[in-house]
Structure formats: structure tokens, C-alpha cells
CSV table of C-alpha atoms in Angstrom, one decimal:
chain,number,residue,atom,x,y,z
A,817,MET,CA,39.6,-17.5,-58.8
A,818,LYS,CA,42.8,-16.5,-57.0
A,819,ILE,CA,43.1,-18.4,-53.7
A,820,LYS,CA,46.6,-16.8,-53.0
A,821,ASN,CA,49.1,-15.2,-55.2
A,822,GLY,CA,50.4,-18.0,-57.4
A,823,VAL,CA,47.6,-20.4,-56.4
A,824,ASN,CA,44.5,-20.4,-58.6
A,825,LEU,CA,41.2,-22.3,-58.7
A,826,HIS,CA,39.4,-22.8,-62.0
A,827,ILE,CA,35.9,-24.3,-62.4
A,828,ILE,CA,34.6,-25.3,-65.8
A,829,LYS,CA,30.9,-25.9,-66.3
A,830,GLU,CA,30.5,-28.8,-68.6
A,831,THR,CA,27.2,-30.7,-68.8
A,832,LYS,CA,28.1,-33.6,-71.3
A,833,PHE,CA,30.0,-35.8,-68.8
A,834,LYS,CA,28.6,-37.9,-66.0
A,835,THR,CA,31.8,-37.5,-64.0
A,836,ILE,CA,33.5,-34.6,-62.2
A,837,GLN,CA,37.2,-34.2,-63.1
A,838,PHE,CA,39.8,-32.7,-60.8
A,839,LEU,CA,43.4,-31.6,-61.6
A,840,VAL,CA,45.9,-30.2,-59.1
A,841,ARG,CA,49.1,-29.1,-60.9
A,842,PHE,CA,52.3,-28.0,-59.3
A,843,ARG,CA,54.6,-26.1,-61.7
A,844,THR,CA,58.2,-25.1,-61.4
A,845,LYS,CA,61.4,-24.8,-63.5
A,846,MET,CA,62.7,-28.2,-64.7
A,847,SER,CA,65.8,-29.1,-62.5
A,848,ARG,CA,68.0,-32.1,-62.2
A,849,GLN,CA,68.3,-31.4,-58.5
A,850,SER,CA,64.5,-31.7,-57.8
A,851,VAL,CA,63.1,-34.0,-60.5
A,852,ALA,CA,63.6,-37.2,-58.6
A,853,LYS,CA,62.1,-35.7,-55.4
A,854,ARG,CA,59.0,-34.7,-57.4
A,855,VAL,CA,58.6,-38.2,-58.8
A,856,ILE,CA,58.8,-39.8,-55.4
A,857,ILE,CA,56.2,-37.3,-54.1
A,858,SER,CA,54.0,-38.3,-57.0
A,859,ASN,CA,54.1,-41.9,-55.9
A,860,LEU,CA,53.6,-41.1,-52.2
A,861,TRP,CA,50.5,-39.0,-52.9
A,862,GLU,CA,48.6,-42.0,-54.3
A,863,THR,CA,49.8,-44.5,-51.8
A,864,SER,CA,48.8,-43.2,-48.3
A,865,ASN,CA,48.5,-40.2,-46.1
A,866,ALA,CA,48.1,-39.5,-42.4
A,867,VAL,CA,44.4,-40.4,-42.5
A,868,LEU,CA,44.6,-43.3,-44.9
A,869,THR,CA,47.8,-44.8,-43.7
A,870,THR,CA,48.0,-47.8,-46.0
A,871,ASN,CA,47.5,-48.4,-49.7
A,872,GLN,CA,44.7,-50.8,-48.8
A,873,GLN,CA,42.8,-48.1,-46.9
A,874,PHE,CA,43.4,-45.7,-49.8
A,875,GLN,CA,42.0,-48.1,-52.4
A,876,ARG,CA,39.1,-49.0,-50.2
A,877,LYS,CA,38.2,-45.3,-49.9
A,878,LEU,CA,38.2,-44.9,-53.7
A,879,SER,CA,36.0,-48.0,-54.0
A,880,GLU,CA,33.6,-46.5,-51.5
A,881,MET,CA,33.4,-43.4,-53.6
A,882,TYR,CA,31.8,-45.5,-56.4
A,883,GLY,CA,35.1,-46.4,-58.0
A,884,ALA,CA,36.7,-42.9,-58.0
A,885,SER,CA,40.1,-42.7,-59.7
A,886,PHE,CA,43.1,-41.0,-58.1
A,887,ALA,CA,46.2,-40.8,-60.3
A,888,THR,CA,49.4,-38.8,-60.0
A,889,GLY,CA,52.1,-38.1,-62.6
A,890,VAL,CA,54.8,-35.8,-63.8
A,891,SER,CA,55.5,-34.2,-67.2
A,892,LYS,CA,57.5,-31.5,-68.9
A,893,LYS,CA,56.4,-28.5,-71.0
A,894,GLY,CA,59.0,-26.2,-72.3
A,895,ASP,CA,61.4,-25.6,-69.3
A,896,ASN,CA,58.7,-26.3,-66.8
A,897,HIS,CA,58.1,-29.5,-64.7
A,898,PHE,CA,54.6,-30.5,-63.9
A,899,LEU,CA,53.6,-32.6,-60.9
A,900,ASN,CA,49.9,-33.5,-61.1
A,901,ILE,CA,47.1,-35.1,-59.1
A,902,GLY,CA,44.1,-36.1,-61.2
A,903,MET,CA,40.8,-37.3,-59.8
A,904,SER,CA,37.6,-38.5,-61.4
A,905,VAL,CA,34.4,-39.1,-59.4
A,906,VAL,CA,30.8,-39.8,-60.5
A,907,ASN,CA,28.6,-36.8,-60.4
A,908,PRO,CA,26.7,-36.8,-57.0
A,909,LYS,CA,23.4,-36.5,-58.7
A,910,TYR,CA,23.7,-40.1,-60.0
A,911,VAL,CA,24.5,-41.6,-56.6
A,912,GLU,CA,23.5,-41.3,-52.9
A,913,SER,CA,26.8,-39.7,-51.8
A,914,ASP,CA,28.5,-36.3,-52.0
A,915,THR,CA,31.4,-37.5,-54.0
A,916,VAL,CA,32.6,-33.9,-54.8
A,917,THR,CA,33.1,-33.0,-51.2
A,918,GLU,CA,34.8,-36.4,-50.5
A,919,ALA,CA,37.2,-35.8,-53.5
A,920,VAL,CA,38.1,-32.3,-52.1
A,921,GLU,CA,38.7,-33.8,-48.7
A,922,LEU,CA,41.0,-36.5,-50.2
A,923,LEU,CA,43.0,-33.9,-52.1
A,924,HIS,CA,43.3,-31.9,-48.8
A,925,GLN,CA,44.6,-35.0,-47.1
A,926,ALA,CA,47.1,-35.7,-49.9
A,927,LEU,CA,48.5,-32.2,-50.0
A,928,PHE,CA,48.5,-31.1,-46.3
A,929,MET,CA,48.4,-34.4,-44.3
A,930,PRO,CA,51.2,-36.6,-45.6
A,931,LEU,CA,52.3,-39.7,-43.7
A,932,ILE,CA,55.4,-38.5,-41.8
A,933,ASP,CA,57.3,-38.8,-38.6
A,934,GLU,CA,59.7,-36.4,-36.9
A,935,ILE,CA,62.4,-37.1,-39.5
A,936,GLY,CA,60.6,-37.1,-42.8
A,937,PHE,CA,58.2,-39.3,-44.8
A,938,ASP,CA,57.2,-42.6,-43.2
A,939,GLU,CA,60.3,-44.8,-43.4
A,940,ASP,CA,58.7,-48.0,-44.6
A,941,THR,CA,56.4,-46.3,-47.1
A,942,PHE,CA,59.2,-44.2,-48.5
A,943,ALA,CA,61.6,-47.1,-48.8
A,944,ARG,CA,59.0,-49.2,-50.7
A,945,GLU,CA,58.1,-46.4,-53.1
A,946,LYS,CA,61.7,-45.5,-53.8
A,947,LYS,CA,62.5,-49.2,-54.4
A,948,ASN,CA,59.6,-49.5,-56.8
A,949,LEU,CA,60.7,-46.4,-58.7
A,950,LEU,CA,64.3,-47.6,-58.9
A,951,HIS,CA,63.0,-50.9,-60.4
A,952,TYR,CA,60.8,-49.0,-62.8
A,953,LEU,CA,63.6,-46.6,-63.9
A,954,ALA,CA,66.0,-49.5,-64.4
A,955,SER,CA,63.4,-51.3,-66.5
A,956,THR,CA,63.2,-48.3,-68.9
A,957,ARG,CA,66.6,-49.3,-70.1
A,958,GLU,CA,65.0,-52.2,-71.8
A,959,ASP,CA,62.7,-49.9,-73.8
A,960,LYS,CA,65.2,-49.1,-76.5
A,961,SER,CA,63.0,-46.4,-78.2
A,962,TYR,CA,62.9,-44.6,-74.8
A,963,VAL,CA,66.7,-44.9,-74.4
A,964,ALA,CA,67.2,-43.6,-77.9
A,965,SER,CA,64.9,-40.6,-77.2
A,966,THR,CA,66.8,-39.7,-74.0
A,967,ARG,CA,70.1,-39.9,-75.8
A,968,LEU,CA,68.8,-37.7,-78.6
A,969,SER,CA,67.6,-35.1,-76.0
A,970,GLU,CA,71.1,-35.2,-74.4
A,971,LEU,CA,72.6,-34.3,-77.8
A,972,PHE,CA,70.0,-31.7,-78.7
A,973,PHE,CA,69.6,-29.7,-75.5
A,974,GLU,CA,72.4,-27.5,-74.3
A,975,ASP,CA,70.7,-27.1,-70.9
A,976,LYS,CA,71.1,-30.4,-69.0
A,977,ASN,CA,68.0,-29.7,-67.0
A,978,LEU,CA,66.0,-29.9,-70.2
A,979,SER,CA,67.7,-33.2,-71.4
A,980,THR,CA,66.9,-34.9,-68.1
A,981,PRO,CA,63.8,-37.2,-68.3
A,982,SER,CA,60.7,-35.8,-66.6
A,983,ILE,CA,60.5,-39.2,-64.7
A,984,SER,CA,64.1,-38.8,-63.5
A,985,THR,CA,66.9,-41.4,-63.7
A,986,VAL,CA,68.2,-44.2,-61.5
A,987,GLU,CA,71.3,-42.2,-60.7
A,988,LEU,CA,69.3,-39.2,-59.5
A,989,MET,CA,66.8,-41.3,-57.6
A,990,GLU,CA,69.4,-43.3,-55.7
A,991,HIS,CA,70.6,-40.2,-53.8
A,992,GLU,CA,67.2,-39.2,-52.4
A,993,THR,CA,66.3,-39.9,-48.7
A,994,ARG,CA,63.0,-39.5,-46.9
A,995,GLN,CA,64.5,-36.4,-45.2
A,996,SER,CA,65.6,-34.7,-48.4
A,997,VAL,CA,62.3,-35.3,-50.1
A,998,PHE,CA,60.2,-34.1,-47.2
A,999,GLU,CA,62.3,-30.9,-46.9
A,1000,TYR,CA,61.8,-30.3,-50.6
A,1001,TYR,CA,58.1,-31.1,-50.2
A,1002,LYS,CA,57.6,-28.3,-47.6
A,1003,LYS,CA,59.4,-25.9,-49.9
A,1004,MET,CA,57.4,-27.0,-52.9
A,1005,LEU,CA,54.1,-26.3,-51.1
A,1006,LEU,CA,55.3,-22.7,-50.5
A,1007,THR,CA,57.0,-21.9,-53.8
A,1008,ASP,CA,55.4,-23.9,-56.7
A,1009,THR,CA,52.8,-22.2,-58.9
A,1010,ILE,CA,49.6,-24.2,-58.3
A,1011,ASP,CA,46.5,-24.5,-60.5
A,1012,ILE,CA,43.4,-26.4,-59.4
A,1013,TRP,CA,40.9,-27.3,-62.1
A,1014,ILE,CA,37.4,-28.8,-61.7
A,1015,LEU,CA,35.3,-29.7,-64.7
A,1016,GLY,CA,31.8,-31.1,-64.8
A,1017,ASP,CA,28.1,-30.5,-64.4
A,1018,LEU,CA,28.2,-28.7,-61.0
A,1019,THR,CA,25.4,-26.9,-59.3
A,1020,ALA,CA,25.9,-23.3,-58.1
A,1021,THR,CA,25.8,-24.6,-54.5
A,1022,GLN,CA,28.5,-27.2,-55.3
A,1023,GLU,CA,30.7,-24.5,-56.9
A,1024,ALA,CA,30.4,-22.2,-53.9
A,1025,SER,CA,31.2,-25.1,-51.6
A,1026,ILE,CA,34.3,-26.0,-53.6
A,1027,ARG,CA,35.5,-22.4,-53.6
A,1028,THR,CA,35.1,-22.2,-49.8
A,1029,TYR,CA,36.8,-25.5,-49.2
A,1030,PHE,CA,39.9,-24.7,-51.2
A,1031,SER,CA,40.1,-21.1,-49.9
A,1032,GLU,CA,40.3,-22.5,-46.4
A,1033,MET,CA,43.2,-24.8,-47.2
A,1034,PRO,CA,46.6,-23.5,-45.8
A,1035,PHE,CA,48.0,-22.2,-49.1
A,1036,THR,CA,50.3,-19.2,-48.9
A,1037,ASP,CA,51.3,-16.4,-51.3
A,1038,ARG,CA,54.2,-17.1,-53.7
A,1039,GLU,CA,55.7,-15.6,-56.8
A,1040,PRO,CA,53.9,-17.2,-59.8
A,1041,LEU,CA,56.0,-18.7,-62.6
A,1042,THR,CA,55.3,-16.8,-65.7
A,1043,THR,CA,57.5,-18.4,-68.4
A,1044,VAL,CA,57.3,-21.7,-70.1
A,1045,PHE,CA,59.1,-21.5,-73.4
A,1046,TYR,CA,62.7,-22.7,-73.9
A,1047,GLU,CA,64.9,-21.4,-76.6
A,1048,GLN,CA,68.4,-22.2,-77.6
A,1049,ALA,CA,70.6,-20.9,-80.5
A,1050,THR,CA,70.8,-23.0,-83.6
A,1051,SER,CA,74.2,-24.7,-83.9
A,1052,ASN,CA,76.1,-25.1,-87.1
A,1053,VAL,CA,77.5,-28.4,-85.9
A,1054,VAL,CA,75.4,-31.6,-86.0
A,1055,ARG,CA,76.1,-33.5,-82.8
A,1056,GLU,CA,76.2,-37.3,-83.6
A,1057,LYS,CA,76.5,-40.4,-81.4
A,1058,THR,CA,76.4,-44.1,-82.2
A,1059,GLU,CA,76.0,-46.8,-79.6
A,1060,LYS,CA,76.0,-50.5,-80.1
A,1061,GLU,CA,73.2,-52.5,-78.4
A,1062,ALA,CA,72.2,-56.1,-78.6
A,1063,VAL,CA,69.0,-55.4,-80.5
A,1064,ASN,CA,67.7,-56.8,-83.8
A,1065,GLN,CA,66.0,-53.5,-84.7
A,1066,SER,CA,68.4,-50.6,-84.9
A,1067,ILE,CA,67.0,-47.1,-84.1
A,1068,LEU,CA,67.9,-44.0,-86.0
A,1069,GLN,CA,66.7,-40.6,-84.5
A,1070,LEU,CA,67.2,-37.1,-85.8
A,1071,ALA,CA,66.6,-33.8,-84.0
A,1072,TYR,CA,65.8,-30.6,-85.9
A,1073,SER,CA,65.4,-27.1,-84.5
A,1074,HIS,CA,62.4,-25.0,-85.7
A,1075,PRO,CA,61.3,-21.4,-84.8
A,1076,VAL,CA,57.6,-21.9,-84.3
A,1077,LYS,CA,56.2,-21.4,-80.8
A,1078,TYR,CA,52.8,-22.4,-79.5
A,1079,GLY,CA,50.1,-20.0,-80.7
A,1080,ASP,CA,52.4,-18.3,-83.3
A,1081,ALA,CA,50.9,-17.2,-86.6
A,1082,ASP,CA,52.7,-20.3,-88.1
A,1083,TYR,CA,51.5,-22.8,-85.4
A,1084,LEU,CA,48.9,-24.4,-87.6
A,1085,THR,CA,51.4,-24.5,-90.5
A,1086,MET,CA,53.8,-26.4,-88.2
A,1087,GLN,CA,50.9,-28.9,-87.5
A,1088,VAL,CA,50.4,-29.4,-91.2
A,1089,LEU,CA,54.1,-29.7,-91.9
A,1090,ASN,CA,54.5,-32.4,-89.3
A,1091,GLY,CA,51.5,-34.3,-90.6
A,1092,LEU,CA,53.0,-34.2,-94.1
A,1093,LEU,CA,56.4,-35.3,-92.9
A,1094,GLY,CA,55.7,-38.1,-90.4
A,1095,GLY,CA,52.6,-37.5,-88.3
A,1096,PHE,CA,50.2,-39.7,-90.3
A,1097,SER,CA,50.1,-42.9,-92.3
A,1098,HIS,CA,50.0,-41.0,-95.6
A,1099,SER,CA,53.1,-38.9,-94.6
A,1100,LYS,CA,56.3,-38.8,-96.6
A,1101,LEU,CA,58.4,-40.7,-94.0
A,1102,PHE,CA,55.8,-43.5,-93.8
A,1103,THR,CA,55.1,-43.9,-97.5
A,1104,ASN,CA,58.7,-43.4,-98.9
A,1105,VAL,CA,61.0,-44.7,-96.1
A,1106,ARG,CA,58.8,-47.6,-94.9
A,1107,GLU,CA,56.4,-48.5,-97.7
A,1108,LYS,CA,58.3,-47.8,-101.0
A,1109,GLU,CA,61.9,-48.4,-99.9
A,1110,SER,CA,61.1,-51.0,-97.2
A,1111,LEU,CA,63.9,-49.4,-95.1
A,1112,ALA,CA,62.1,-49.0,-91.8
A,1113,TYR,CA,59.8,-51.0,-89.5
A,1114,TYR,CA,58.4,-47.6,-88.6
A,1115,ALA,CA,59.2,-44.0,-89.4
A,1116,ASN,CA,57.5,-41.0,-87.9
A,1117,SER,CA,57.9,-37.5,-86.7
A,1118,ARG,CA,56.7,-35.3,-83.8
A,1119,PHE,CA,57.4,-31.7,-82.8
A,1120,ASP,CA,57.3,-29.5,-79.7
A,1121,THR,CA,56.4,-25.8,-80.0
A,1122,PHE,CA,57.6,-25.1,-76.4
A,1123,THR,CA,61.2,-26.1,-77.0
A,1124,GLY,CA,61.7,-25.7,-80.8
A,1125,PHE,CA,62.4,-29.5,-81.1
A,1126,LEU,CA,61.3,-31.7,-84.0
A,1127,LYS,CA,62.2,-35.4,-83.9
A,1128,ILE,CA,62.3,-38.0,-86.6
A,1129,ALA,CA,62.5,-41.6,-85.5
A,1130,ALA,CA,62.9,-44.8,-87.5
A,1131,GLY,CA,63.4,-48.5,-86.7
A,1132,ILE,CA,65.8,-49.9,-89.3
A,1133,ASP,CA,68.3,-52.7,-90.0
A,1134,ALA,CA,71.8,-51.7,-89.0
A,1135,GLY,CA,73.1,-52.3,-92.5
A,1136,GLN,CA,70.7,-49.8,-93.9
A,1137,ARG,CA,71.8,-46.8,-91.8
A,1138,SER,CA,73.3,-44.7,-94.6
A,1139,LYS,CA,70.6,-45.4,-97.1
A,1140,ALA,CA,67.8,-44.7,-94.6
A,1141,LEU,CA,69.5,-41.5,-93.4
A,1142,THR,CA,69.8,-40.3,-97.0
A,1143,ILE,CA,66.1,-40.9,-97.8
A,1144,ILE,CA,64.9,-39.5,-94.4
A,1145,ARG,CA,66.7,-36.3,-95.0
A,1146,ALA,CA,65.4,-36.2,-98.6
A,1147,GLN,CA,61.8,-36.1,-97.2
A,1148,VAL,CA,62.6,-32.9,-95.3
A,1149,ARG,CA,64.2,-31.4,-98.4
A,1150,ALA,CA,61.1,-32.4,-100.4
A,1151,LEU,CA,58.9,-30.3,-98.2
A,1152,ALA,CA,61.3,-27.3,-98.4
A,1153,GLN,CA,61.2,-27.7,-102.2
A,1154,GLY,CA,57.5,-27.8,-102.5
A,1155,ASP,CA,57.0,-31.5,-103.3
A,1156,ILE,CA,53.5,-31.4,-101.8
A,1157,SER,CA,50.4,-32.5,-103.7
A,1158,GLU,CA,47.0,-30.9,-103.2
A,1159,ASN,CA,45.7,-34.3,-102.1
A,1160,GLU,CA,48.4,-34.7,-99.4
A,1161,LEU,CA,47.6,-31.2,-98.1
A,1162,ARG,CA,43.9,-31.8,-98.0
A,1163,GLN,CA,44.2,-35.2,-96.4
A,1164,THR,CA,46.6,-33.8,-93.7
A,1165,LYS,CA,44.2,-31.0,-92.9
A,1166,ASP,CA,41.3,-33.5,-92.7
A,1167,MET,CA,43.1,-35.7,-90.2
A,1168,LEU,CA,44.2,-32.7,-88.1
A,1169,ARG,CA,40.6,-31.5,-88.0
A,1170,ASN,CA,39.3,-34.9,-87.0
A,1171,ALA,CA,41.9,-35.2,-84.2
A,1172,TYR,CA,40.9,-31.7,-82.9
A,1173,PHE,CA,37.2,-32.6,-82.7
A,1174,LEU,CA,38.0,-36.0,-81.0
A,1175,SER,CA,39.9,-34.1,-78.3
A,1176,LEU,CA,36.8,-32.3,-77.4
A,1177,ASP,CA,35.2,-35.5,-76.1
A,1178,SER,CA,37.9,-36.0,-73.4
A,1179,PRO,CA,37.5,-34.2,-70.1
A,1180,SER,CA,41.2,-34.3,-69.4
A,1181,ASN,CA,41.9,-32.8,-72.8
A,1182,LEU,CA,39.4,-30.0,-72.2
A,1183,ILE,CA,41.1,-29.2,-68.9
A,1184,GLU,CA,44.5,-29.2,-70.6
A,1185,GLN,CA,43.3,-26.8,-73.3
A,1186,ALA,CA,41.8,-24.5,-70.6
A,1187,TYR,CA,45.1,-24.7,-68.7
A,1188,ILE,CA,47.1,-23.6,-71.8
A,1189,LYS,CA,44.6,-20.9,-72.4
A,1190,GLN,CA,45.1,-19.4,-68.9
A,1191,LEU,CA,48.9,-19.9,-69.1
A,1192,LEU,CA,49.2,-18.2,-72.5
A,1193,PRO,CA,46.0,-16.2,-73.0
A,1194,ASP,CA,47.4,-14.1,-75.8
A,1195,ARG,CA,48.3,-17.2,-77.8
A,1196,GLN,CA,45.0,-19.0,-77.6
A,1197,LEU,CA,42.7,-19.6,-80.5
A,1198,SER,CA,39.0,-20.1,-80.4
A,1199,GLN,CA,37.6,-23.2,-82.2
A,1200,ALA,CA,36.5,-21.0,-85.1
A,1201,GLU,CA,39.9,-19.3,-85.4
A,1202,TRP,CA,41.7,-22.7,-85.1
A,1203,LEU,CA,39.7,-24.2,-88.0
A,1204,GLN,CA,40.0,-21.0,-90.1
A,1205,ARG,CA,43.8,-20.9,-89.7
A,1206,LEU,CA,44.1,-24.6,-90.5
A,1207,ASP,CA,42.0,-24.1,-93.7
A,1208,ALA,CA,44.2,-21.1,-94.6
A,1209,VAL,CA,47.5,-23.0,-94.5
A,1210,THR,CA,49.0,-23.1,-98.0
A,1211,LYS,CA,51.7,-25.1,-99.7
A,1212,SER,CA,53.9,-22.0,-99.7
A,1213,ASP,CA,53.5,-21.7,-96.0
A,1214,VAL,CA,54.7,-25.2,-95.4
A,1215,VAL,CA,57.6,-24.7,-97.8
A,1216,ARG,CA,58.6,-21.5,-95.9
A,1217,ILE,CA,58.7,-23.2,-92.5
A,1218,ALA,CA,60.3,-26.4,-93.9
A,1219,LYS,CA,63.2,-24.2,-95.0
A,1220,THR,CA,63.8,-23.1,-91.4
A,1221,LEU,CA,64.3,-26.7,-90.1
A,1222,ASN,CA,67.9,-27.3,-89.0
A,1223,LEU,CA,69.4,-30.7,-88.2
A,1224,GLN,CA,71.0,-30.4,-84.8
A,1225,ALA,CA,71.5,-33.9,-83.5
A,1226,LEU,CA,71.7,-37.5,-84.8
A,1227,TYR,CA,71.6,-40.6,-82.6
A,1228,PHE,CA,72.0,-44.2,-83.9
A,1229,MET,CA,71.5,-47.3,-81.7
A,1230,GLU,CA,73.2,-49.9,-83.8
A,1231,GLY,CA,72.1,-53.5,-83.4
A,1232,GLU,CA,72.8,-56.6,-85.4
A,1233,SER,CA,72.8,-56.3,-89.2
A,1234,LEU,CA,70.3,-58.8,-90.5
A,1235,GLY,CA,72.2,-59.0,-93.7
A,1236,ASP,CA,75.3,-60.4,-91.9
């Protein structure tokens, strides 16, 4: 249902859950200029509003709603930045309360009744949340795998908006004020593409009530964001960086480009390729780099079909960098040369199939799948099509895609060599 141009309400009838799930998603282009503002807004949403002016009041309200959850967060997909509110309430038919209407009212308060004064967001609340976020962002520097991943992204992505973490950085956060964030918030309400999702066992009366309630909120027309994929040209130069850190376990990360987009004919082939390379415990990276050669504490891979990015990560001893790099790259070549057994192929497909069916038992995953379906309707597969295409992936398909992988960036966080 279109509430306004660029603002849509989606209701999914699903009877197997005892809860009603809500997701409100604001979507815009990823930008270094706005990302810190959006992260602060995320925190402010779940802290207080003009009706529930303290965090204690906010938490008490959730408790009165039979332990409802209200969680906010940010994420990236392609060149888009998502700002989300997620709620979960028990279905009203199990309790003596209209939890659905209460949830919609709470979302209304969060979106359109922020705790503000004549200057901007409430001074004390804003100062506290900004301080908490600065402490949190500073603490991420102690997560060496996270640091390595951000450094690899900086090497891989030519667009600095894309290499900026979705949670922002200390440097970007420090510049924000309660005035700057509130001015942005007013603009965001008018310009972001907004999707509202509700999933659960709702009655026709409840559905009608929800549609009426959201339609009466003061949303305005805006130009919807229609793109999500990010592409960049493959470079002939591998960008490398080594940094010394006081860590026992060194971290080696490689970034490859790949041509497969979400929903492409080769999308399931890419799933299988990643499973064979480093996605599962029987993968080549795990068995050859970690188990057989004992070169890594961990070795895995993951890929993104919205940016054309494939990452290999390994935790190694600093003195083993050259040998580990040689063997890691050999695993990618092995796939391109067809070193894939029938057992490896079958086991990978079995694990992907199991993961797919497990995802159907999660309400949040079901909403996410529905979200991608409406975002990219021409690229969505039905369950039968997904399973059929997975079964149809051949060894030669994997070889063909493996040959398109191009190493673009290499980051090494060098710690102490245990052999010294």
C-alpha cells in the first residue's frame, strides 16, 4: 500500500508466529556527511520522545506491553544506508491488551514526536547519547578484525562513502551537534524512501486499523530511491597496506572483485563458490589453510552481490604471512582450475539448502526477504526456483565464475611473530 510517493506500507499475513513484527526502514544514499547523524538518530529513537521523556519511562512502557522489544540500528546494502526501527509485540489474541495499536502509537511518537526544544534535540539526552556512541566507536578500535575489515574496505572501494563504516567513525561523530542532527532529521523525514513492514497473524480488522493509522501520520510525498547496486571498474593494480599492531594474532585479509549481482543467473553459483572457498567448515580455506597446513587460527570468506566484493580473512602468525598468502591464493586458483570433488559440491549444496530453510523460521528474515523482493521484484526467486537453481549449479559453472575473481586489495595487520 502506498501511503505517499516514496512511503509504502506492507502487511504480511503469517500464522506460525505468536508475535507481531514491525520494521520501519529509512533508506538513502550512503554518505560520509550524514552517516553519523543517522547513527545518533538511531540511538535517540530508542531512548526517549516527547511523550516518554526518559529512558526509564520508555522501558516501563515496553514492559507494560508484555515485554515488547523496540530496537533500532543502521546497516548498508550496496550504496544505500538503512536506518531501522524494529519492534516485536505479543499477538493481542494471547493477552488482554491491544498491543498492535500500542506499537503503532509508539512508532508514531518516535518518528513525529521527538524530544526537542527550540534549538534541536534535548540537550542532556543528546549529549549522553553522543558520549555513549563516541565511547562505543572508540572501543571498536580494540576489535582488530573490525579494524582490519575497515582498512580493507578503504583499499577496495574507490568511493569513500562506500568505505565508511555504516556505524560511522569517531572523527565524523565528534563534529555533530544537537542542532545539526535535528536539521538533518527534519530533512530525512521529507526525503528518505520509507518502507513500513508488519508481519504476523493479524485479523482483517487489525489490518484495516493499521492502514488507517499509518495513512493519517504526517508523511509527505518524496522521490523514491530506485537504485541499490554499486559498481566500480576492476583495477589492474592490487592495493596493499601493512600496519603493525601490538597483537599476538596477525590478520591477513584479501578483497576480490566479482561480477555477480543479487538475482543474476549466476547468483546461486556464487553462493556455491563461496561455500566451497571459505563459507563452511569443509571449505578449501578451512581444510587446507587451517587444518592441513596449520597456518591460520581461522580462515573464511564471504561475498556481497550488491557491491561485487568478496573478502577472505585469516588469523595467522606474523612470520607465516608469505606462506599463508601463497596457499590462500592457491585455493582461489584451485576453484578456477576445477579442483572440486563431487562430494564437496554436494555437501556445499546441502548446507546452503539447510541454511535457506532455517531462515524461513525467523520473522525478521522473512521481512528481509520480502523487502528485497519489493526492492528488486525482477530479481526475486520463488522457493521452488531457488532450490531448482541451486541443484542445477555444476562444477563448470563454479569454474567459470572463479575465473572472474580479481584480487584488488590486500591488508595485513602485523603483530608479534610467535617464532621470534
